XYZ file of C-alpha atoms in Angstrom:
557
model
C 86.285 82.363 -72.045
C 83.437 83.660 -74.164
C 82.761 87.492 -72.854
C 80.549 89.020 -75.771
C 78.694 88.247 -78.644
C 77.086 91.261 -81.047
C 74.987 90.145 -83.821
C 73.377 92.079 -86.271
C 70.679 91.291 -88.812
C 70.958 87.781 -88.949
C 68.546 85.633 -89.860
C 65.315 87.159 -87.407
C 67.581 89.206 -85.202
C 67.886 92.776 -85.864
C 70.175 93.456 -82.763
C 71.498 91.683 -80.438
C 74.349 92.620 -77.919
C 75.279 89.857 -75.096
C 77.285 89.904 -72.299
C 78.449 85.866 -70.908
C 80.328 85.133 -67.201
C 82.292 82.048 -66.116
C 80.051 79.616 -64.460
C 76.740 78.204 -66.350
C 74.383 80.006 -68.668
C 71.333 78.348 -69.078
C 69.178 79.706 -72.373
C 65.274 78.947 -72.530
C 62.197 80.609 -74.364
C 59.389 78.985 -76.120
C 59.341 76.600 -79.041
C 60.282 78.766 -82.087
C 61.274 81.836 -80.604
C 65.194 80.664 -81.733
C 66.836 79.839 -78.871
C 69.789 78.233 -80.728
C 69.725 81.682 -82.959
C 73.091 83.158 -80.816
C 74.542 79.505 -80.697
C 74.447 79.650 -84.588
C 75.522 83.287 -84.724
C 78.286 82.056 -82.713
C 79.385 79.184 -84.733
C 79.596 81.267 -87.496
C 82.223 83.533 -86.050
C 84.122 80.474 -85.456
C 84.116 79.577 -89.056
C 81.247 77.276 -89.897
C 79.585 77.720 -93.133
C 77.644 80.718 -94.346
C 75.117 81.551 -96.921
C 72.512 84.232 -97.969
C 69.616 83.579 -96.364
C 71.277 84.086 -92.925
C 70.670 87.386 -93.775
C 67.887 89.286 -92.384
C 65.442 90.223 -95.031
C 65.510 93.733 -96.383
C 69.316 94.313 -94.828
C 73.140 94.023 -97.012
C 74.587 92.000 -94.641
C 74.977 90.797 -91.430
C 77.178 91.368 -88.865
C 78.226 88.836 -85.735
C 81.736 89.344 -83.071
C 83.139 88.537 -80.190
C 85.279 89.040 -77.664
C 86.779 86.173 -75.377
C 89.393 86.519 -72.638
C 92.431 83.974 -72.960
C 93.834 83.772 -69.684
C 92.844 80.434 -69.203
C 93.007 79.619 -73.406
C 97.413 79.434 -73.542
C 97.279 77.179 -76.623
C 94.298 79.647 -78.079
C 96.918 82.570 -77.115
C 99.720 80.498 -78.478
C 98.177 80.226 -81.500
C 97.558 83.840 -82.080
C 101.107 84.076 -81.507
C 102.663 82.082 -84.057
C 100.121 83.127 -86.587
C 100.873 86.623 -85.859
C 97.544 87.513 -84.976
C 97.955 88.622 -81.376
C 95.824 91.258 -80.541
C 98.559 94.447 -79.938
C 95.970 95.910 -77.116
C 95.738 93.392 -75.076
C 97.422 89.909 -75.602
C 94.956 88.354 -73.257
C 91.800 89.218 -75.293
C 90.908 88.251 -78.633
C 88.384 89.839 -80.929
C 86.693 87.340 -83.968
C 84.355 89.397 -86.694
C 82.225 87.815 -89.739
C 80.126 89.393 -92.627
C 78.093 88.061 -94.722
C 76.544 89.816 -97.738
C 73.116 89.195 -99.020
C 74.578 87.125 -102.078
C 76.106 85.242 -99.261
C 79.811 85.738 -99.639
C 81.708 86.041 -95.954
C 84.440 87.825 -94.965
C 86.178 86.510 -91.331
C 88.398 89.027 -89.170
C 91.090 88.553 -86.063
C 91.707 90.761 -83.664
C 90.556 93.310 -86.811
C 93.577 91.055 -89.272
C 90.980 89.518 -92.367
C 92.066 85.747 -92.459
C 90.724 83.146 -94.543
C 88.109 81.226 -92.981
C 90.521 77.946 -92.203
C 92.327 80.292 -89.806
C 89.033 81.504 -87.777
C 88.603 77.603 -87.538
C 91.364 76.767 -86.608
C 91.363 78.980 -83.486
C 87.478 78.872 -83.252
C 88.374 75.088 -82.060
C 90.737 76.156 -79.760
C 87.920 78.461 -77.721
C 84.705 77.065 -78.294
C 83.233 72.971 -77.997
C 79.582 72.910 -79.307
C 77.694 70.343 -78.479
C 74.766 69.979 -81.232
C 71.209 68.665 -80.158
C 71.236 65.647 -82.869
C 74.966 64.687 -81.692
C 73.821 61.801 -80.106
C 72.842 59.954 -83.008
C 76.673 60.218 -84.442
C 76.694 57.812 -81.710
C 76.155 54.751 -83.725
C 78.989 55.923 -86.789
C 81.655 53.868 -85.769
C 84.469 56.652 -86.567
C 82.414 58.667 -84.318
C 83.082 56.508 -82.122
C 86.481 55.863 -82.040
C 87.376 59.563 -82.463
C 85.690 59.792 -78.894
C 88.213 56.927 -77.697
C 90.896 59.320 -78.980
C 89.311 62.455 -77.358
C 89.111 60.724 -74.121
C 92.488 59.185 -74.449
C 94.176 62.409 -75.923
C 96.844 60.045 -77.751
C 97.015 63.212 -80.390
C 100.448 62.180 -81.679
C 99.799 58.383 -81.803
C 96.898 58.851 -84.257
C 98.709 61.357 -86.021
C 101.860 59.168 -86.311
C 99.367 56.451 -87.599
C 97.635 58.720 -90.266
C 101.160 59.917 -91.583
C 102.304 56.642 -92.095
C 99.069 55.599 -93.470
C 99.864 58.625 -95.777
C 102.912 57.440 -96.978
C 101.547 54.145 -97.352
C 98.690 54.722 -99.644
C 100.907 57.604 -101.405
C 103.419 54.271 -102.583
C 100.841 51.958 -103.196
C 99.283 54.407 -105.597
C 102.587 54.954 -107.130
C 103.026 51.290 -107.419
C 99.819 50.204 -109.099
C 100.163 53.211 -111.632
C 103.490 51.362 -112.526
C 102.169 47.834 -112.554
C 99.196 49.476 -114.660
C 100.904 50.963 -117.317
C 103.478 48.286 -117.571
C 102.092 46.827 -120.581
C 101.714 49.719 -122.677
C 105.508 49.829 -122.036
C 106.079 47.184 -122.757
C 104.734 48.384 -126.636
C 106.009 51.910 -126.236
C 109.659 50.100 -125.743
C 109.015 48.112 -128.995
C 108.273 51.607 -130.913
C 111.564 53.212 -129.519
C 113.836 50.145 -129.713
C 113.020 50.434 -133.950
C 113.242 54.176 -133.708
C 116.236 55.084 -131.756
C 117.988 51.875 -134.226
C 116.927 54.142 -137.219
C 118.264 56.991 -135.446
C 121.447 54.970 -134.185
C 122.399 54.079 -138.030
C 122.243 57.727 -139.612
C 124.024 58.856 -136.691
C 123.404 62.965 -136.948
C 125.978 64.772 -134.896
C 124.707 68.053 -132.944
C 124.426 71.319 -135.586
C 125.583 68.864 -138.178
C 121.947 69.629 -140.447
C 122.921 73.307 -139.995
C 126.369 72.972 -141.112
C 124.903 70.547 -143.803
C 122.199 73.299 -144.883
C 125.372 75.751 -145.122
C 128.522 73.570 -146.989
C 125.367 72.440 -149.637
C 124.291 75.531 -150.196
C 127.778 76.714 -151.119
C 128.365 74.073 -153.519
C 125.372 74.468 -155.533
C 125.775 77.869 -156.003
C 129.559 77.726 -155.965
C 129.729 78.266 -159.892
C 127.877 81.767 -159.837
C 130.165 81.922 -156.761
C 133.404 81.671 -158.963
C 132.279 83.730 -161.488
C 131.660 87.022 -159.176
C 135.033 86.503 -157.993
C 136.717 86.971 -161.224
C 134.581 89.414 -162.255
C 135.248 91.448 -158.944
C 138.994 90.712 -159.589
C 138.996 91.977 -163.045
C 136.751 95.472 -161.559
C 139.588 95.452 -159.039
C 143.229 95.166 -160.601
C 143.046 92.386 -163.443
C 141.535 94.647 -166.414
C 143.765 95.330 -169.047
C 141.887 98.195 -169.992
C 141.144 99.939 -166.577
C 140.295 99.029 -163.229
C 139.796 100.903 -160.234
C 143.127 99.781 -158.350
C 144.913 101.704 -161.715
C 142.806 104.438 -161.857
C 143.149 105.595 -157.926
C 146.622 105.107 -157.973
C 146.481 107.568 -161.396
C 144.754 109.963 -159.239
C 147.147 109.957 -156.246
C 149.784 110.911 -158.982
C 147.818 113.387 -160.436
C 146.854 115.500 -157.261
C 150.313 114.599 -155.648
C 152.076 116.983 -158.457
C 149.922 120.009 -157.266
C 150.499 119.328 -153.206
C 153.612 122.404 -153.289
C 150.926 124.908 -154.721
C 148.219 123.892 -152.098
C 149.259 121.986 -149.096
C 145.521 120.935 -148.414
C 145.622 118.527 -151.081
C 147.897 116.410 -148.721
C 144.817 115.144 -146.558
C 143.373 113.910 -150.143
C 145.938 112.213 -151.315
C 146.292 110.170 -147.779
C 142.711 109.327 -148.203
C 143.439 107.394 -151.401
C 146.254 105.897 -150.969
C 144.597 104.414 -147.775
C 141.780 103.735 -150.109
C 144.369 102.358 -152.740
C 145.602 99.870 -149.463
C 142.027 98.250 -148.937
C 141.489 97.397 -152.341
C 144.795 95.573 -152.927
C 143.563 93.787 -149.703
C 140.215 93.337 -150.620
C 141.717 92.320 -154.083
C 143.858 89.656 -152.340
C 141.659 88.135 -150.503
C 139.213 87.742 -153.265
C 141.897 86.017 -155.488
C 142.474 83.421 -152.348
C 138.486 82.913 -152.276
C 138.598 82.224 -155.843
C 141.566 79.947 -155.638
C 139.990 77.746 -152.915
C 136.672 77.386 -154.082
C 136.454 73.558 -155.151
C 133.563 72.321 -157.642
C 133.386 68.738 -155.972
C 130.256 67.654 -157.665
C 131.148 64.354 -155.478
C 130.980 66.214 -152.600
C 127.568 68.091 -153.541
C 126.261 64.623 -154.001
C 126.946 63.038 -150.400
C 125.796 66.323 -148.808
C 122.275 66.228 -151.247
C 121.778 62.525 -150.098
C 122.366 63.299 -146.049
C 120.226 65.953 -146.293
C 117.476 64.286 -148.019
C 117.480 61.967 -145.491
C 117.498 64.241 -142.745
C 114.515 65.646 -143.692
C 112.686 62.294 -144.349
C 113.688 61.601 -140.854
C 112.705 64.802 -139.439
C 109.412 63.982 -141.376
C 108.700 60.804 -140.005
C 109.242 61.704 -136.357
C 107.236 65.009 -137.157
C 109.717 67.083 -135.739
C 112.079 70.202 -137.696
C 115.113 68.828 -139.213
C 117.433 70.626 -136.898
C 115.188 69.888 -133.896
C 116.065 65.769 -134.901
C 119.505 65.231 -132.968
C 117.701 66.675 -129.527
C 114.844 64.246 -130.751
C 116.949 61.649 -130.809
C 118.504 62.086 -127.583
C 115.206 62.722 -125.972
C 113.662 58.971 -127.649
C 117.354 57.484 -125.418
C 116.462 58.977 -122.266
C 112.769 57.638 -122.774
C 113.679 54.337 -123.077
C 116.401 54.038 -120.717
C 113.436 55.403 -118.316
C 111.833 52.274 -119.942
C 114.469 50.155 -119.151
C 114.671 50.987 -115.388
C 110.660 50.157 -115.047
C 111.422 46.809 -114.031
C 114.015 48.266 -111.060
C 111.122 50.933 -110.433
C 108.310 48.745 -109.482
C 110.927 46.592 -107.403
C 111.772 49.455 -105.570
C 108.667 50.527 -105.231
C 107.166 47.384 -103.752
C 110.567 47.307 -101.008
C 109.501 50.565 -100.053
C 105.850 49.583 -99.478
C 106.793 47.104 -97.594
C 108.956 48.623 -95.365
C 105.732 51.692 -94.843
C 103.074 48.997 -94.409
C 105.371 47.801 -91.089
C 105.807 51.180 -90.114
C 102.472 51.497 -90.316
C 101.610 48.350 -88.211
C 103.665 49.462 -85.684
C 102.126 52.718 -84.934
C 98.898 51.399 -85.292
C 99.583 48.456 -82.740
C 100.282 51.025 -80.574
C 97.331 52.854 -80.662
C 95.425 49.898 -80.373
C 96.458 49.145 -76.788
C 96.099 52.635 -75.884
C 92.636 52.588 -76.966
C 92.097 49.003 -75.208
C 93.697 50.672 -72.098
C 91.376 54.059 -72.268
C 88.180 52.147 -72.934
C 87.936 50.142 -70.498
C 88.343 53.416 -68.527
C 85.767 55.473 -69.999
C 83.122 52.410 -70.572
C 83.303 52.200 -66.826
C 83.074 56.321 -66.225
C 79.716 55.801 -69.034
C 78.445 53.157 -67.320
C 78.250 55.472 -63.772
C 77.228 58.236 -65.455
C 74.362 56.781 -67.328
C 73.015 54.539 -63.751
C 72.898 58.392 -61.937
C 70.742 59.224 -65.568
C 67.774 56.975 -64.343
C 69.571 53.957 -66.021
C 70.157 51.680 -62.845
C 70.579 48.522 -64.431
C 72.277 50.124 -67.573
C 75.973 48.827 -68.362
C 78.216 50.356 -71.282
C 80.960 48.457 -73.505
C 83.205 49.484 -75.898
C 84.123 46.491 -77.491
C 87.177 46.965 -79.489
C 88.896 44.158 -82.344
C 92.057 44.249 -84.965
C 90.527 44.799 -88.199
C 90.836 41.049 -89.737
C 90.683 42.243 -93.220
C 93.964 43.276 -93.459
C 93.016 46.799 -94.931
C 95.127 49.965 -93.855
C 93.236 52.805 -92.826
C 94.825 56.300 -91.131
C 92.279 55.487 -88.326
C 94.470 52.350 -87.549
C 93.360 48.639 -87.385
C 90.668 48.777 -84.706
C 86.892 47.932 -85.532
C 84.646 49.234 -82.956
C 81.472 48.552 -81.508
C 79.724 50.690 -78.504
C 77.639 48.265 -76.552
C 74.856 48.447 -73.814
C 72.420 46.305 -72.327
C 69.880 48.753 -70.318
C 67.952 46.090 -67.782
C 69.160 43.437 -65.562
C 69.481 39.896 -67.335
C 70.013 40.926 -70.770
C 73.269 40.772 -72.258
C 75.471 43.234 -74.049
C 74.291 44.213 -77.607
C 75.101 46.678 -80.508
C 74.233 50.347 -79.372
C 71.919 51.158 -82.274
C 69.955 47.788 -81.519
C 68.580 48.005 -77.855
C 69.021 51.878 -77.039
C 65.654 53.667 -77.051
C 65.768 57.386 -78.237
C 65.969 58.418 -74.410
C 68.629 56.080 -73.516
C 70.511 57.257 -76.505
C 70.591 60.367 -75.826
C 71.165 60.009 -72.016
C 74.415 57.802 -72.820
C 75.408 60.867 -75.500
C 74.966 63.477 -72.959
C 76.701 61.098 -70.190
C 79.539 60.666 -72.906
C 79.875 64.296 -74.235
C 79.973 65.415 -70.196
C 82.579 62.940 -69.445
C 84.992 64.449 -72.862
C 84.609 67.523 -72.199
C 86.443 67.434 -68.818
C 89.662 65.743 -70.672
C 89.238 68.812 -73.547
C 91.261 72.460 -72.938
C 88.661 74.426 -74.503
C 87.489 76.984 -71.879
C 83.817 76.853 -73.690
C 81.610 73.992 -73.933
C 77.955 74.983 -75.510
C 75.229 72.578 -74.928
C 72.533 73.289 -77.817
C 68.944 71.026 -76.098
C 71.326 67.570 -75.535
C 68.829 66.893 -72.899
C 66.181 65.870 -75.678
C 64.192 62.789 -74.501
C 65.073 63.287 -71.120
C 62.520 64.005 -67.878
C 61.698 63.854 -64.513
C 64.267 63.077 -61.868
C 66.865 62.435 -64.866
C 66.879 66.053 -65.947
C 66.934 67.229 -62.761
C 71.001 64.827 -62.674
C 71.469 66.025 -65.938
C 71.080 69.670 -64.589
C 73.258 69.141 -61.744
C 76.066 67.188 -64.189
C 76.181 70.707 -65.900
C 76.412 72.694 -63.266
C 79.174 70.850 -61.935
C 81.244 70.860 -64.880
C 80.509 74.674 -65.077
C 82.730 75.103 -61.531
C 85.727 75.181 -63.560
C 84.535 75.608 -67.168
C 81.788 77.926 -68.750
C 79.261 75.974 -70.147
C 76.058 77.555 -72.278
C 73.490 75.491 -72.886
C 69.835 75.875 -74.513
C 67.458 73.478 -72.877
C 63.742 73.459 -72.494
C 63.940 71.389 -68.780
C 63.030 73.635 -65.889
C 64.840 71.061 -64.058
C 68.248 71.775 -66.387
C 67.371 76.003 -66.198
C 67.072 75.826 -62.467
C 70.814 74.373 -62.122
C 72.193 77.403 -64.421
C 74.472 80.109 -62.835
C 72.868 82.531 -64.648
C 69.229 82.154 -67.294
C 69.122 84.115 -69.741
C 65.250 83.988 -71.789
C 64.898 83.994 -76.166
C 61.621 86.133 -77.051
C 60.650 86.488 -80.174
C 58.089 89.406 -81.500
C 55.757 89.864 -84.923
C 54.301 93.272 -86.122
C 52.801 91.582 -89.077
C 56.020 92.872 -91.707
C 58.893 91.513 -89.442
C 60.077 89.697 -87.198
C 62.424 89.941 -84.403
C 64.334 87.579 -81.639
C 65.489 89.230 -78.518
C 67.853 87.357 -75.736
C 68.001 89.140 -72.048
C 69.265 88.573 -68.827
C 66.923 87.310 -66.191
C 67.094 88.402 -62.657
C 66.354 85.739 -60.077
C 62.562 87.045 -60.605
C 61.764 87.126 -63.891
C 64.240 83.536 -63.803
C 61.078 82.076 -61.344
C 58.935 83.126 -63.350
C 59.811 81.916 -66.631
C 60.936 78.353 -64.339
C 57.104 78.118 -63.347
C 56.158 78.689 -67.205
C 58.509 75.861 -68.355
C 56.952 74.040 -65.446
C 53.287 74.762 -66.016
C 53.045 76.546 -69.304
C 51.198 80.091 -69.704
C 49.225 79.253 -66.457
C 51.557 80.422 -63.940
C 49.768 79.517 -60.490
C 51.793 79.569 -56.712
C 51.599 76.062 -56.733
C 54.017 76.130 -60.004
C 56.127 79.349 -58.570
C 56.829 77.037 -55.502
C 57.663 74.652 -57.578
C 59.874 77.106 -59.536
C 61.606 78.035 -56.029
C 62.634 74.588 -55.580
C 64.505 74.275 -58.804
C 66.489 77.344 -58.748
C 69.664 76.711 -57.182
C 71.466 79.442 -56.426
C-alpha cells in the first residue's frame, strides 16, 4: 500500500509532502489547478518516462519518493528479494526515489540501491495499477482487448507458453527463408569454389611446405658462394700449407709449455689453448662435412624455382600471402562442404518448423478455450455492471473466432470483437460502432472495476475515468469505488461530487499565481472543508445551504 509521496519542483509544484491510508482517496480541485500533478509524480517513481520540462522552471532538478508498506504486496516483497533489493530496515517497507535534471536525464533509486529504470518498472507494476482518463478508448484496439480477457482470466503461463513457442517459431522461419534466400547465390558461390579448390587440389601444397621451399631454394642458389667459404674457412683453419691457425696455436702451446717449470702460472695458458686448439679441429671437421655434402643439383634448383613460382601466382590469384595459401585452401574445403550440406540445412530446417508451428497450435488451442470459457464470464459480469451504470437495456459480448488466416501470432489464434447493443430491440454490434462517448466510457470504467478485483496490486489509481458520466450514474460509479476500496486502496481524481462524496478520505488540488510563479498545493480535507468543496463541485463558487445540504447528502461517511 501506497503510504507517502514527496515531490519536489516538478513541473508547478514546489513542495509537496503527502500522506495516503487504506480505504478510498478521492482527489478534486478546479479545472487546471493539476489534479493529476501527484498521479504523474507518482508514475514517474514507478518508472514511466521522464524529460526536462518536468522540471520546475528556475530549479536543477526535481525530486519525487515514496514509501509503501508490503504486508499485503508478497510478490512486490518477493521481488525485492530475489533482486536483492530488500530494504535492510524494514523488509516490510519499501522506499522508490527519482531525479531528474533540467537537461532531463533521470536517475531511479530502491530502497536507496540506484537501479536502472526497467527494475523500478518492474516492481512499480507490482504496487501500483493506474487507471488513465483516456483508457477507455484503448477499448476498441483489439489487443487491448484481448489482453483484458487474459487479465481477467489470469492464464499468465498459457499466454506465455504461446508467445515462447511463437518465439521459436518465427526465430526458424526466419532462419529458413534466409536459407531459401540465399540459396541461389550458392548455388554460384559453389561454382567459384568447385574451380578453385580443383586448382588448389592439383598443386597439392603440403602445410610449411612454401617455407621449407623458400629455405632448400635459397640454399641452392647461393650454394656456390656457399662452397667456396667453406674451403676458404678450411684452408684459414688447418689446410694452408703455409700457415693456418690450427698450426700456429698448437706452435704456441709448445712454445709456452717449455717455460711452465720456471713459472707454474703459465699452466692455466696453455690449458686455454689447447682447449682452444680442440674447438677448431671440431669446428674444422664439421666444416669439411658441410663442404662434402653440399650438392650443386641445378635439377633440383629448377623444380624448387618452378613450385615456387607457382606458389606465388597462386597466392596472387586468391590474394592471400604465399604461406597463408595451404590454410586458404583448407578454409575454401570447409566453405563448400558448408555448401554442400545447404540442401540437408533447409530440410532440417523446414522439419523443425514444422514440428514448432504444432507446438505452437497446441498451446494456442488451449488458450483459446480458456478465453471462450472466461468471456462468457466477464461479458456477463460487464453486462451487470454497465445496467447498474444507467444502461438498463445495455448487453455486452465478447465475441471471440480462430484466426482463419492461418497467420501465427504470440497473441495466439483468436480474433476478437467487443460487442454491445445499448437499447432494447437492437442487436449486437461492433463496440466502436453504436457506443456513444458516455457509454464508452461507462463500459471502460465497468470493465477496469471488474479487473482490478482479479489483479494483486494493493493500489489501483483512478485518474477522472468517470468522464462523460452524470447524475444518478456517478452517484453508482461512486459507490462501485468505494466498494472496491473495502479491501484495496483506490485513489482516484474525479470532478463528480457524487464520486468525492463516496471517498474515505478527499483530499483538494489548489493551485496559486503571484504573477512570476506558479504553485500547486494538495491537502487533506476535514469533513468541513470536504462539504464545502462537495457544495462547490455541486454549485460552483456560489456556495448557498441549499447546495451544502445537498453536499451533506453525498458525503458518506
Amino acid at each position: 500500500m501506497l503510504n507517502q509521496l514527496t515531490v519536489q519542483h516538478f513541473a508547478i509544484v514546489q513542495f509537496l509532502e503527502l500522506e495516503f491510508s487504506a480505504g478510498m482517496t478521492t482527489i478534486t480541485g478546479e479545472t487546471g489547478a493539476g489534479k493529476s500533478i501527484a498521479i504523474d509524480a507518482l508514475g514517474l517513481c514507478l518508472g514511466a518516462r521522464a524529460d526536462a520540462s518536468m522540471v520546475r522552471v528556475g530549479t536543477d532538478k526535481a525530486e519525487i519518493s515514496t514509501r509503501f508498506t508490503l504486508l499485503d504486496t508478497p510478490n512486490a516483497k518477493q521481488w525485492l528479494v530475489n533482486n536483492d533489493l530488500e530494504n535492510e530496515d524494514d523488509i516490510n517497507e519499501c522506499l522508490l526515489r527519482r531525479t531528474i535534471n533540467k537537461e532531463g536525464r533521470s536517475r531511479a533509486y530502491i530502497n536507496g540501491t540506484p537501479v536502472p529504470l526497467s527494475q523500478l518498472k518492474s516492481l512499480g507494476q507490482l504496487l501500483v495499477n493506474i487507471h488513465g482518463q483516456h483508457a477507455h478508448q484503448s477499448l476498441l484496439k483489439s489487443d487491448i482487448q484481448l489482453s483484458i480477457i487474459d487479465e481477467y482470466a489470469a492464464h499468465h503461463q498459457l499466454l506465455q507458453k504461446v508467445k515462447d513457442s511463437y518465439q521459436g517459431w518465427h526465430f526458424l522461419n526466419k532462419q529458413l527463408k534466409q536459407q531459401q534466400l540465399n540459396q541461389q547465390e550458392k548455388v554460384a558461390r559453389k561454382q567459384l569454389l568447385e574451380y578453385q579448390i580443383q586448382e588448389l587440389d592439383e598443386f597439392a601444397l603440403n602445410n610449411n611446405e612454401f617455407e621449407q621451399i623458400e629455405t632448400e631454394h635459397k640454399r641452392l642458389a647461393n650454394s656456390g658462394a656457399l662452397l667456396e667459404s667453406c674451403q676458404m674457412g678450411l684452408n684459414q683453419l688447418c689446410d694452408s700449407e703455409e700457415f693456418d691457425a690450427l698450426s700456429l696455436l698448437r706452435s704456441s702451446v709448445s712454445t709456452i709449455e717449455k717455460q711452465v717449470e720456471n713459472d707454474k702460472n703459465l699452466e692455466n695458458i696453455i690449458t686455454t689453448l689447447q682447449e682452444a686448439v680442440i674447438q677448431i679441429e671440431d669446428a674444422s671437421y664439421e666444416l669439411r662435412q658441410f663442404s662434402e655434402n653440399l650438392e650443386l643439383d641445378p635439377e633440383q634448383f629448377q623444380q624448387l624455382e618452378t613450385r615456387m613460382s607457382d606458389a606465388l601466382s597462386l597466392a596472387r590469384k586468391h590474394q592471400v600471402q604465399p604461406e597463408l595459401l595451404y590454410a586458404h585452401h583448407q578454409k575454401l574445403n570447409k566453405e563448400f562442404s558448408q555448401l554442400n550440406n545447404s540442401a540437408q540445412l533447409i530440410e532440417q530446417l523446414s522439419t523443425d518448423l514444422q514440428s514448432a508451428e504444432n507446438d505452437y497450435y497446441q498451446h494456442a488451442k488451449k488458450l483459446s478455450k480458456s478465453r471462450s470459457r472466461y468471456a462468457k464470464e466477464l461479458s456477463k459480469k460487464i453486462t451487470h455492471s454497465i445496467q447498474k451504470l444507467n444502461m438498463q437495456q445495455g448487453v455486452f459480448h465478447i465475441e471471440l473466432a480462430e484466426n482463419n488466416n492461418r497467420t501465427l501470432s504470440p497473441l495466439g489464434l483468436d480474433n476478437i470483437e467487443f460487442q454491445v447493443k445499448t437499447n432494447a430491440g437492437q442487436s449486437l454490434q461492433n463496440l466502436a460502432k453504436i457506443a456513444s462517448g458516455g457509454e464508452l466510457s461507462r463500459i471502460g470504467l465497468a470493465m477496469q472495476v471488474i479487473i482490478s478485483q482479479q489483479i494483486a496490486t494493493p493500489t489501483l489509481i483512478f485518474d477522472e475515468v468517470d468522464v462523460g458520466i452524470s447524475g444518478a450514474t456517478a452517484s453508482v460509479v461512486g459507490k462501485l469505488l468505494r466498494s472496491l476500496g473495502e479491501s484495496t486502496q483506490i485513489l482516484c481524481v474525479t470532478h463528480l461530487p457524487q464520486v468525492a462524496g463516496n471517498g474515505h478520505q478527499q483530499m483538494y488540488v489548489d493551485k496559486q499565481s503571484n504573477g512570476k510563479n506558479t504553485n500547486t498545493t494538495m491537502v487533506k480535507l476535514n469533513e468541513k472543508d470536504r462539504l464545502n468543496e462537495l457544495a462547490r463541485l455541486l454549485g460552483g463558487d456560489s456556495i448557498t445551504a441549499h447546495t451544502l445540504a445537498n453536499a451533506q447528502e453525498l458525503l458518506v461517511r
